[in-house]
Short mmCIF file of C-alpha atoms in Angstrom, two decimals:
data_model
loop_
_atom_site.label_atom_id
_atom_site.label_comp_id
_atom_site.label_asym_id
_atom_site.label_seq_id
_atom_site.Cartn_x
_atom_site.Cartn_y
_atom_site.Cartn_z
CA MET A 299 121.98 15.75 -154.44
CA ASN A 300 123.48 17.78 -151.58
CA ILE A 301 126.67 15.68 -151.61
CA ARG A 302 126.86 16.07 -155.42
CA LYS A 303 127.32 19.84 -155.02
CA SER A 304 130.85 19.37 -153.71
CA LYS A 305 131.74 15.76 -154.57
CA SER A 306 132.10 13.69 -157.67
CA GLN A 307 129.19 11.64 -158.95
CA GLU A 308 130.87 8.36 -158.01
CA LEU A 309 131.59 9.49 -154.44
CA ALA A 310 128.14 11.07 -153.97
CA ALA A 311 126.44 7.84 -155.12
CA ALA A 312 128.56 5.76 -152.74
CA LYS A 313 127.74 8.01 -149.77
CA ALA A 314 124.01 7.94 -150.65
CA GLY A 315 124.08 4.14 -150.86
CA ILE A 316 122.97 3.87 -154.50
CA SER A 317 124.71 2.77 -157.69
CA GLU A 318 126.50 5.21 -159.95
CA ARG A 319 124.11 4.33 -162.75
CA SER A 320 121.09 5.26 -160.59
CA ALA A 321 122.83 8.50 -159.64
CA ARG A 322 123.26 9.48 -163.29
CA ARG A 323 119.62 8.66 -164.05
CA ILE A 324 118.35 10.73 -161.10
CA GLU A 325 120.59 13.63 -162.05
CA ARG A 326 119.34 13.67 -165.66
CA SER A 327 115.67 13.38 -164.60
CA ILE A 328 113.56 16.52 -164.33
CA THR A 329 111.54 15.22 -161.34
CA LEU A 330 112.53 13.47 -158.14
CA PRO A 331 111.88 9.69 -157.82
CA SER A 332 109.17 10.32 -155.22
CA GLN A 333 107.33 12.58 -157.71
CA ASN A 334 107.19 9.99 -160.49
CA PRO A 335 103.84 8.19 -160.91
CA ARG A 336 103.75 4.56 -159.81
CA ARG A 337 103.72 1.97 -162.60
CA TYR A 338 100.63 -0.26 -162.58
CA TRP A 339 100.90 -1.73 -166.07
CA ARG A 340 102.49 -5.02 -166.99
CA SER A 341 105.99 -5.08 -168.37
CA ARG A 342 105.62 -8.64 -169.69
CA ALA A 343 102.86 -11.10 -170.56
CA ASP A 344 101.02 -12.93 -167.76
CA PRO A 345 102.45 -16.50 -167.73
CA PHE A 346 99.30 -17.89 -166.04
CA ILE A 347 96.69 -16.34 -168.35
CA ASP A 348 95.92 -19.67 -170.06
CA VAL A 349 95.41 -21.71 -166.90
CA TRP A 350 94.11 -19.13 -164.42
CA ASP A 351 90.36 -19.29 -165.11
CA ALA A 352 90.33 -22.87 -166.30
CA GLN A 353 92.41 -24.58 -163.60
CA ILE A 354 93.56 -22.36 -160.74
CA VAL A 355 90.35 -20.46 -159.92
CA PRO A 356 88.15 -23.62 -159.67
CA LEU A 357 90.69 -25.16 -157.30
CA LEU A 358 90.77 -22.03 -155.14
CA ARG A 359 86.97 -21.86 -154.98
CA GLY A 360 86.80 -25.50 -153.89
CA ALA A 361 89.59 -25.15 -151.30
CA PRO A 362 90.42 -21.49 -150.55
CA LYS A 363 93.27 -22.50 -148.20
CA LEU A 364 95.37 -23.98 -151.00
CA MET A 365 98.87 -22.52 -151.00
CA ALA A 366 100.56 -21.08 -154.07
CA VAL A 367 103.42 -23.56 -153.86
CA THR A 368 100.90 -26.46 -153.94
CA LEU A 369 99.17 -25.06 -157.03
CA LEU A 370 102.52 -24.44 -158.73
CA ARG A 371 103.55 -28.07 -158.13
CA LYS A 372 100.28 -29.23 -159.71
CA LEU A 373 100.82 -26.99 -162.73
CA GLN A 374 104.34 -28.37 -163.11
CA ASP A 375 102.95 -31.91 -163.08
CA ASP A 376 100.23 -31.05 -165.62
CA HIS A 377 102.45 -28.87 -167.84
CA PRO A 378 106.06 -30.06 -167.63
CA GLU A 379 108.80 -27.44 -168.20
CA ARG A 380 106.28 -24.61 -168.60
CA PHE A 381 106.10 -23.20 -165.06
CA PRO A 382 109.53 -23.02 -163.38
CA ASP A 383 109.98 -22.36 -159.65
CA SER A 384 110.90 -18.75 -160.40
CA MET A 385 107.19 -18.07 -161.13
CA LEU A 386 106.14 -18.78 -157.52
CA ARG A 387 106.21 -15.12 -156.45
CA THR A 388 104.08 -14.13 -159.45
CA LEU A 389 101.51 -16.83 -158.64
CA GLN A 390 101.43 -15.70 -154.99
CA ARG A 391 100.59 -12.15 -156.08
CA HIS A 392 97.82 -13.45 -158.34
CA ILE A 393 96.28 -15.55 -155.55
CA ARG A 394 96.54 -12.70 -153.04
CA GLN A 395 94.73 -10.42 -155.48
CA TRP A 396 92.01 -13.03 -156.16
CA ARG A 397 91.40 -13.60 -152.43
CA ALA A 398 91.02 -9.85 -151.89
CA LEU A 399 88.44 -9.55 -154.69
CA GLU A 400 86.61 -12.89 -154.80
CA GLY A 401 87.89 -14.98 -151.88
CA PRO A 402 85.99 -15.97 -148.74
CA SER A 403 85.39 -13.53 -145.91
CA LYS A 404 88.01 -13.41 -143.17
CA GLU A 405 87.43 -13.46 -139.44
CA VAL A 406 87.23 -10.03 -137.85
CA PHE A 407 88.98 -9.41 -134.55
CA PHE A 408 87.25 -6.93 -132.28
CA PRO A 409 89.58 -5.07 -129.89
CA GLN A 410 88.26 -4.92 -126.35
CA ASP A 411 88.58 -2.31 -123.60
CA HIS A 412 88.82 -4.04 -120.21
CA ALA A 413 87.49 -2.22 -117.17
CA PRO A 414 89.51 -2.51 -113.94
CA GLY A 415 88.38 -5.40 -111.77
CA HIS A 416 85.96 -6.77 -114.34
CA ARG A 417 87.59 -9.88 -115.83
CA GLY A 418 90.08 -12.52 -114.76
CA LEU A 419 91.16 -15.37 -117.04
CA SER A 420 92.43 -18.89 -116.29
CA ASP A 421 94.14 -21.44 -118.50
CA PHE A 422 96.68 -24.27 -118.43
CA THR A 423 99.77 -24.40 -120.62
CA ALA A 424 102.19 -27.30 -121.20
CA MET A 425 105.89 -26.82 -120.40
CA GLY A 426 107.41 -29.84 -122.16
CA LYS A 427 109.43 -27.80 -124.68
CA LEU A 428 111.50 -26.17 -121.91
CA CYS A 429 112.95 -29.60 -120.92
CA ILE A 430 112.94 -29.00 -117.14
CA THR A 431 114.53 -31.75 -115.02
CA ILE A 432 114.30 -32.47 -111.28
CA ALA A 433 117.38 -34.21 -109.85
CA GLY A 434 118.28 -35.29 -113.37
CA ALA A 435 114.86 -36.79 -114.21
CA ALA A 436 112.50 -35.23 -116.75
CA PHE A 437 109.79 -33.20 -115.01
CA VAL A 438 106.52 -33.56 -116.94
CA HIS A 439 104.25 -30.73 -115.85
CA MET A 440 102.18 -27.76 -116.91
CA LEU A 441 101.43 -24.33 -115.49
CA TYR A 442 98.12 -22.96 -114.26
CA HIS A 443 98.08 -19.34 -115.43
CA PHE A 444 95.76 -16.61 -114.11
CA VAL A 445 95.70 -13.08 -115.59
CA LEU A 446 93.74 -9.96 -114.71
CA ALA A 447 92.71 -8.50 -118.08
CA PHE A 448 93.12 -4.80 -117.25
CA SER A 449 96.47 -4.71 -115.44
CA ARG A 450 97.99 -7.94 -116.88
CA TRP A 451 98.81 -9.04 -113.31
CA GLU A 452 99.64 -12.75 -113.26
CA HIS A 453 99.69 -15.74 -110.94
CA VAL A 454 101.23 -19.12 -111.82
CA GLU A 455 101.07 -22.58 -110.22
CA VAL A 456 103.11 -25.65 -111.15
CA VAL A 457 100.74 -28.57 -111.90
CA GLU A 458 101.63 -32.25 -112.38
CA ALA A 459 98.24 -33.99 -112.29
CA GLY A 460 96.76 -32.42 -115.42
CA GLU A 461 93.86 -30.03 -115.89
CA SER A 462 91.84 -31.26 -112.91
CA PHE A 463 89.25 -29.33 -110.95
CA GLU A 464 91.49 -29.51 -107.90
CA ALA A 465 94.32 -27.80 -109.80
CA LEU A 466 91.91 -25.15 -111.13
CA SER A 467 90.39 -24.54 -107.69
CA LYS A 468 93.72 -24.33 -105.90
CA GLY A 469 95.34 -22.09 -108.52
CA LEU A 470 92.36 -19.76 -108.81
CA GLN A 471 91.94 -19.36 -105.06
CA ASN A 472 95.66 -18.78 -104.51
CA ALA A 473 95.56 -16.12 -107.23
CA LEU A 474 92.53 -14.35 -105.75
CA TRP A 475 93.93 -14.30 -102.23
CA GLN A 476 97.29 -13.07 -103.45
CA ALA A 477 95.61 -10.32 -105.48
CA GLY A 478 93.50 -9.33 -102.49
CA GLY A 479 90.16 -9.48 -104.29
CA ALA A 480 88.07 -11.19 -106.95
CA PRO A 481 87.04 -9.90 -110.40
CA ARG A 482 83.38 -9.85 -111.37
CA GLU A 483 83.87 -12.31 -114.22
CA HIS A 484 86.03 -15.42 -114.57
CA ARG A 485 86.73 -16.64 -118.10
CA THR A 486 88.24 -19.96 -119.25
CA ASP A 487 88.28 -22.13 -122.33
CA SER A 488 86.44 -25.48 -122.54
CA LEU A 489 88.06 -27.04 -119.46
CA SER A 490 86.54 -30.40 -118.58
CA ALA A 491 87.16 -29.49 -114.94
CA ALA A 492 84.67 -26.64 -115.25
CA PHE A 493 82.25 -27.55 -118.05
CA LYS A 494 80.07 -30.50 -119.06
CA ASN A 495 81.54 -30.73 -122.53
CA LEU A 496 79.81 -34.03 -123.36
CA ALA A 497 76.34 -32.79 -122.48
CA GLU A 498 73.99 -31.44 -125.15
CA GLU A 499 73.51 -28.26 -123.15
CA GLN A 500 77.00 -27.11 -122.27
CA ASP A 501 76.89 -26.01 -118.66
CA PHE A 502 79.10 -25.57 -115.63
CA THR A 503 79.82 -28.50 -113.35
CA GLU A 504 78.34 -28.36 -109.87
CA ARG A 505 81.76 -27.99 -108.21
CA TYR A 506 82.78 -25.15 -110.52
CA THR A 507 79.44 -23.41 -109.98
CA ALA A 508 79.92 -23.61 -106.21
CA LEU A 509 83.43 -22.18 -106.55
CA LEU A 510 82.18 -19.21 -108.59
CA ASP A 511 79.28 -18.56 -106.19
CA HIS A 512 81.66 -18.58 -103.21
CA TYR A 513 83.62 -15.68 -104.71
CA ALA A 514 80.58 -13.96 -106.34
CA MET A 515 82.05 -14.29 -109.85
CA ALA A 516 80.17 -14.86 -113.10
CA GLY A 517 81.61 -17.62 -115.27
CA THR A 518 82.10 -17.27 -119.02
CA ARG A 519 83.93 -19.27 -121.68
CA ASN A 520 85.23 -18.76 -125.19
CA ASN A 521 83.93 -20.74 -128.16
CA ARG A 522 85.53 -24.11 -128.80
CA GLY A 523 88.64 -23.94 -130.94
CA VAL A 524 88.71 -20.12 -130.89
CA SER A 525 91.62 -19.51 -128.55
CA HIS A 526 91.97 -15.82 -129.38
CA GLU A 527 88.70 -15.17 -127.54
CA ASN A 528 90.69 -16.03 -124.42
CA GLY A 529 93.53 -13.93 -125.80
CA SER A 530 94.48 -12.02 -122.67
CA VAL A 531 95.81 -15.22 -121.13
CA GLU A 532 96.70 -17.10 -124.35
CA SER A 533 99.08 -14.37 -125.48
CA SER A 534 100.54 -14.18 -121.98
CA HIS A 535 101.47 -17.89 -122.22
CA ARG A 536 104.01 -17.13 -124.93
CA PHE A 537 105.55 -14.15 -123.14
CA LEU A 538 105.69 -16.05 -119.84
CA LYS A 539 107.43 -19.03 -121.44
CA GLU A 540 109.89 -16.70 -123.16
CA ALA A 541 110.68 -15.07 -119.81
CA ILE A 542 111.24 -18.46 -118.16
CA GLU A 543 113.37 -19.59 -121.13
CA GLN A 544 115.55 -16.48 -120.89
CA ALA A 545 115.94 -16.91 -117.13
CA LEU A 546 116.99 -20.53 -117.70
CA LEU A 547 119.60 -19.42 -120.25
CA LEU A 548 121.02 -16.94 -117.74
CA ARG A 549 121.00 -19.66 -115.09
CA GLY A 550 123.09 -21.89 -117.31
CA HIS A 551 121.23 -25.19 -116.82
CA ARG A 552 117.68 -26.54 -116.49
CA ASP A 553 118.07 -29.00 -113.63
CA PHE A 554 116.64 -28.27 -110.18
CA GLU A 555 117.27 -29.99 -106.88
CA ASP A 556 113.58 -30.52 -106.16
CA ARG A 557 110.16 -29.25 -107.11
CA THR A 558 110.23 -26.57 -104.42
CA ALA A 559 113.36 -25.04 -105.98
CA TYR A 560 111.71 -25.01 -109.41
CA GLU A 561 108.52 -23.42 -108.05
CA GLY A 562 110.61 -20.70 -106.40
CA PHE A 563 112.38 -20.07 -109.71
CA VAL A 564 109.07 -19.68 -111.58
CA ARG A 565 107.71 -17.45 -108.81
CA GLU A 566 110.66 -15.07 -109.17
CA VAL A 567 110.10 -14.80 -112.93
CA VAL A 568 106.39 -14.00 -112.42
CA MET A 569 107.18 -11.42 -109.72
CA ARG A 570 109.57 -9.62 -112.07
CA ARG A 571 106.85 -9.51 -114.74
CA ASN A 572 104.28 -8.23 -112.25
CA ARG A 573 106.55 -5.38 -111.11
CA ARG A 574 106.26 -3.86 -114.59
CA ASN A 575 102.46 -3.75 -114.20
CA ALA A 576 102.46 -2.51 -110.59
CA ALA A 577 100.88 0.89 -111.38
CA ALA A 578 97.98 -0.62 -113.35
CA PHE A 579 97.49 -3.33 -110.70
CA ARG A 580 97.12 -0.71 -107.95
CA ILE A 581 94.28 0.82 -109.96
CA GLU A 582 92.62 -2.54 -110.56
CA ARG A 583 93.03 -3.77 -107.00
CA GLU A 584 90.76 -0.99 -105.76
CA GLN A 585 88.01 -2.24 -108.09
CA LEU A 586 88.20 -5.93 -107.14
CA GLN A 587 85.39 -7.44 -105.07
CA ASP A 588 86.02 -8.19 -101.41
CA LEU A 589 87.05 -11.75 -100.63
CA PRO A 590 84.86 -14.03 -98.49
CA VAL A 591 85.76 -14.79 -94.89
CA ARG A 592 87.48 -18.07 -95.82
CA ARG A 593 88.49 -20.18 -98.78
CA THR A 594 86.30 -22.93 -100.12
CA THR A 595 87.43 -26.51 -100.48
CA ASP A 596 90.02 -27.22 -103.16
CA PHE A 597 89.87 -31.01 -102.81
CA VAL A 598 87.57 -33.92 -103.64
CA GLU A 599 86.78 -36.71 -101.20
CA GLU A 600 86.76 -40.38 -102.17
CA GLU A 601 86.95 -43.68 -100.32
CA ALA A 602 89.48 -46.44 -100.93
CA ARG A 603 90.17 -49.77 -99.25
CA VAL A 604 93.76 -50.89 -98.66
CA THR A 605 94.11 -54.39 -100.13
CA ARG A 606 96.16 -57.23 -98.70
CA CYS A 607 98.89 -56.24 -101.18
CA GLY A 608 99.35 -52.96 -99.29
CA THR A 609 97.91 -50.86 -102.11
CA PHE A 610 94.75 -48.92 -102.90
CA THR A 611 93.42 -47.40 -106.12
CA VAL A 612 92.05 -43.88 -106.61
CA ARG A 613 91.00 -42.68 -110.07
CA ALA A 614 92.84 -45.47 -111.90
CA ILE A 615 96.13 -44.78 -110.09
CA LEU A 616 97.67 -47.37 -107.76
CA TYR A 617 99.07 -46.04 -104.45
CA SER A 618 100.97 -47.86 -101.71
CA ALA A 619 100.28 -47.66 -97.98
CA PRO A 620 101.94 -48.94 -94.78
CA SER A 621 101.04 -52.56 -94.08
CA ARG A 622 99.33 -51.65 -90.80
CA LEU A 623 96.52 -50.05 -92.86
CA ILE A 624 95.71 -53.27 -94.77
CA GLY A 625 91.99 -54.02 -94.62
CA HIS A 626 91.00 -50.49 -93.56
CA ARG A 627 88.85 -48.15 -95.63
CA LEU A 628 90.41 -44.72 -95.95
CA LYS A 629 88.76 -41.38 -96.57
CA VAL A 630 90.95 -39.84 -99.28
CA ARG A 631 91.10 -36.12 -100.01
CA LEU A 632 92.45 -35.44 -103.51
CA TYR A 633 94.28 -32.14 -103.89
CA SER A 634 95.97 -30.94 -107.05
CA ASP A 635 99.38 -32.17 -105.89
CA ARG A 636 98.79 -34.67 -103.07
CA LEU A 637 96.48 -37.14 -101.34
CA ASP A 638 95.61 -36.86 -97.65
CA CYS A 639 94.32 -40.15 -96.26
CA TYR A 640 92.21 -40.20 -93.09
CA LEU A 641 91.18 -43.09 -90.86
CA SER A 642 88.40 -42.32 -88.37
CA GLY A 643 89.09 -38.61 -88.77
CA ALA A 644 92.86 -38.87 -88.16
CA LEU A 645 95.38 -38.09 -90.88
CA VAL A 646 97.40 -41.29 -91.35
CA LEU A 647 99.08 -40.87 -94.73
CA THR A 648 100.05 -38.17 -97.22
CA LEU A 649 101.18 -39.08 -100.74
CA ALA A 650 102.11 -37.19 -103.88
CA ARG A 651 99.32 -37.31 -106.42
CA GLY A 652 100.03 -39.56 -109.38
CA VAL A 653 99.61 -38.93 -113.08
CA ARG A 654 97.99 -41.33 -115.50
CA SER A 655 100.28 -42.99 -117.99
CA PRO A 656 99.66 -42.05 -121.65
CA VAL A 657 99.79 -45.79 -122.40
CA GLY A 658 96.82 -47.56 -120.82
CA GLY A 659 95.58 -44.55 -118.87
CA ARG A 660 96.80 -45.86 -115.50
CA GLY A 661 99.56 -44.83 -113.14
CA ARG A 662 101.45 -45.93 -110.03
CA VAL A 663 102.73 -44.08 -106.99
CA ILE A 664 104.65 -46.67 -104.98
CA ASP A 665 106.85 -45.91 -101.96
CA TYR A 666 109.41 -48.70 -101.54
CA ARG A 667 109.66 -47.93 -97.81
CA HIS A 668 106.18 -49.40 -97.34
CA PHE A 669 107.40 -52.85 -98.49
CA ILE A 670 110.95 -53.14 -97.12
CA GLU A 671 110.08 -55.13 -93.97
CA ALA A 672 107.87 -57.56 -95.89
CA LEU A 673 110.46 -58.03 -98.63
CA LYS A 674 113.16 -58.78 -96.05
CA ARG A 675 111.07 -61.78 -94.98
CA LYS A 676 110.23 -62.82 -98.58
CA PRO A 677 112.96 -61.42 -100.86
CA GLN A 678 112.22 -63.91 -103.68
CA ALA A 679 108.89 -62.15 -104.24
CA PHE A 680 110.78 -59.16 -105.65
CA LYS A 681 111.55 -60.68 -109.06
CA GLY A 682 107.96 -61.31 -110.13
CA LEU A 683 106.34 -58.40 -108.28
CA ALA A 684 103.66 -56.78 -110.43
CA PHE A 685 104.75 -53.23 -109.55
CA ARG A 686 108.45 -54.05 -109.18
CA ASP A 687 109.67 -51.29 -111.54
CA ALA A 688 107.77 -48.67 -109.53
CA LEU A 689 109.71 -49.61 -106.38
CA PHE A 690 113.01 -48.17 -107.59
CA PRO A 691 113.40 -44.65 -106.14
CA ARG A 692 116.02 -43.65 -108.72
CA GLU A 693 117.35 -44.83 -112.06
CA ALA A 694 120.59 -46.08 -110.46
CA TYR A 695 118.70 -48.73 -108.46
CA ARG A 696 116.89 -50.01 -111.55
CA ARG A 697 120.11 -50.38 -113.53
CA THR A 698 121.76 -52.05 -110.54
CA TRP A 699 118.94 -54.61 -110.44
CA GLU A 700 119.40 -55.33 -114.13
CA GLN A 701 123.08 -56.12 -113.54
CA LEU A 702 122.36 -58.20 -110.44
CA GLU A 703 119.65 -60.18 -112.24
CA SER A 704 121.90 -60.95 -115.22
CA LYS A 705 125.06 -61.88 -113.32
CA LEU A 706 123.88 -63.48 -110.05
CA PRO A 707 121.55 -66.35 -109.15
CA GLN A 708 117.96 -65.24 -108.57
CA ARG A 709 118.04 -65.78 -104.82
CA GLN A 710 121.24 -63.80 -104.33
CA ALA A 711 120.16 -61.02 -106.71
CA CYS A 712 116.84 -60.53 -104.88
CA GLN A 713 118.52 -60.49 -101.48
CA SER A 714 121.07 -57.93 -102.68
CA ILE A 715 118.55 -55.48 -104.16
CA VAL A 716 116.31 -55.71 -101.08
CA ALA A 717 119.32 -54.98 -98.87
CA LEU A 718 120.21 -51.97 -101.03
CA LEU A 719 116.64 -50.63 -100.82
CA GLU A 720 116.75 -51.11 -97.04
CA MET A 721 119.91 -48.99 -96.88
CA ALA A 722 118.34 -46.38 -99.17
CA ALA A 723 115.41 -46.03 -96.76
CA LEU A 724 117.72 -44.60 -94.11
CA ASP A 725 117.55 -40.82 -93.67
CA GLY A 726 119.65 -38.97 -96.23
CA ILE A 727 121.20 -42.12 -97.73
CA GLU A 728 119.08 -42.63 -100.87
CA GLY A 729 120.80 -40.02 -103.05
CA VAL A 730 124.33 -40.71 -101.80
CA LEU A 731 123.90 -44.45 -102.26
CA ALA A 732 122.58 -43.88 -105.79
CA GLN A 733 125.75 -41.97 -106.66
CA ARG A 734 127.85 -44.79 -105.22
CA LEU A 735 125.94 -47.36 -107.29
CA ASP A 736 126.41 -45.25 -110.44
CA ALA A 737 130.16 -45.22 -109.82
CA LEU A 738 130.24 -49.01 -109.36
CA LEU A 739 128.22 -49.60 -112.53
CA LEU A 740 130.51 -47.27 -114.47
CA ALA A 741 133.49 -49.29 -113.26
CA GLY A 742 131.76 -52.54 -114.26
CA LYS A 743 131.52 -53.83 -110.68
CA LEU A 744 128.62 -55.30 -108.74
CA PRO A 745 127.81 -53.73 -105.37
CA ASP A 746 129.17 -55.49 -102.27
CA VAL A 747 126.28 -55.23 -99.81
CA LYS A 748 128.42 -55.99 -96.75
CA ARG A 749 130.99 -53.35 -97.61
CA LEU A 750 128.32 -50.76 -98.43
CA ARG A 751 126.63 -51.40 -95.08
CA GLU A 752 129.88 -50.71 -93.31
CA GLU A 753 130.43 -47.60 -95.42
CA PHE A 754 126.98 -46.13 -94.80
CA ALA A 755 126.44 -47.43 -91.25
CA PRO A 756 125.73 -44.63 -88.76
CA ARG A 757 128.83 -43.64 -86.88
CA LYS A 758 128.76 -43.89 -83.09
CA THR A 759 129.46 -40.53 -81.56
CA GLU A 760 131.98 -40.49 -78.73
CA VAL A 761 130.78 -38.90 -75.50
CA PRO A 762 133.32 -36.30 -74.37
CA GLN A 763 134.82 -36.76 -70.89
CA VAL A 764 134.03 -33.85 -68.61
CA THR A 765 136.21 -33.25 -65.52
CA VAL A 766 134.65 -31.19 -62.75
CA GLU A 767 137.05 -29.51 -60.31
CA ILE A 768 135.56 -28.64 -56.90
CA PRO A 769 137.00 -25.31 -55.64
CA PRO A 770 138.20 -24.87 -52.00
CA VAL A 771 135.61 -23.65 -49.50
CA GLY A 772 137.64 -20.51 -48.73
CA ARG A 773 137.03 -19.11 -52.21
CA TYR A 774 133.39 -18.56 -51.37
CA ASP A 775 134.41 -15.87 -48.77
CA ALA A 776 135.25 -13.54 -51.61
CA LEU A 777 131.59 -13.56 -52.56
CA LEU A 778 130.53 -12.22 -49.15
CA PRO A 779 130.18 -8.41 -48.75
CA SER A 780 133.13 -6.71 -47.02
CA GLU A 781 132.78 -4.58 -43.85
CA GLN A 782 133.46 -1.39 -45.85
CA CYS A 783 130.64 -2.18 -48.24
CA VAL A 784 128.26 -2.76 -45.31
CA GLU A 785 129.15 0.65 -43.80
CA LEU A 786 128.56 2.44 -47.13
CA GLU A 787 125.18 0.75 -47.50
CA GLU A 788 124.16 1.88 -43.94
CA MET A 789 125.22 5.48 -44.68
CA ALA A 790 123.25 5.48 -47.90
CA ALA A 791 120.18 4.20 -46.06
#
């Protein structure tokens, strides 16, 4: 209307962002559009009036979660050419109105005020959708996520072995010691590592109870299937994953050299998020309980006997061991990411903790270095070895074996792959040799073991020749004090 005072109706309507027809109608009207009463009456007949009470309402009462598009499809099947797709929005408004007046009650969400230092929350979240790779191989893992409810301060741990008690204990203790105190309450969902979910009376496990008592925390849990009751950490999962995703996009690729590099990357993302909550965390840190003098154990002890095959089994996962340990019974400490094996109190072996296979529920953690010497004496055993596929340290070695097996006699193929694994066991050679094998496979050639040994053989370093020249005896006189210096020293004394 202000523009219309000095401009034409067409120009004023264009500048106001409305049509010329609407501008003429507004100009002729006595009242402004905002002063006109809202229309609540129908401008056309209800197309669903004949079937609403007879068909649609009974279906909604029997299954209130039925969608409008599902009901429209049924009406189209029952009454061909009577209810076109253009009526979907009308049916949605009808159903929305019915649910507000006669539908079932909805769940009420109660907002909570969190006191500083009162509650900390733990949960695990899968990371498969981010497609992280380590040295080109898919890295199947999840994150342990701890959040302080008041300040939103976070701590994250990379976990490979699933939602075990060891992963929960390690992650929780690392979080508490990094925060510098413990909250009064620790809340989780129905973790099998913490709760006896199969028991009639759902209760804490003994190990989880001991962990809570050590840090003087009360344990609570949300109801099964009601994730929003653990919302302070559940909602943080999404924002944390978004932050990691954005950092990966800036990085340009998702491959990391090793797990340590990936853990450092995740740690930097979490630190940036925590800096935004630094002021609130300083307030909460003052209200946290004091930590005990020391940490409690974050491992479980089991015993395992090394068989004559050079392997032992812990929790349905097959591990390899050096042949010198065959016949001995080891005391095995299971951590979230590794196994420490003790013999008579001495640490004799450390292995990465394995993960159960989704097919069959078993897994294998085999180090080919443990079998090289034995295979050199009996290379023909390689072909039919039960855990042969687990011996290959990288994909290049497996594909090389497939080519050797198909193109060479069995004896020669076994000898060649054992020789290649022997070379790979040398320090720093495994990755370089894998690249060389990839290049040979790409060129359609089989590896020449003799030539590769010469190529990767350690070079002998030449000792430099040092020539020592003995100076004349007279040169040492210059080091003796002169008579003038002696006189000056006597005068000074």
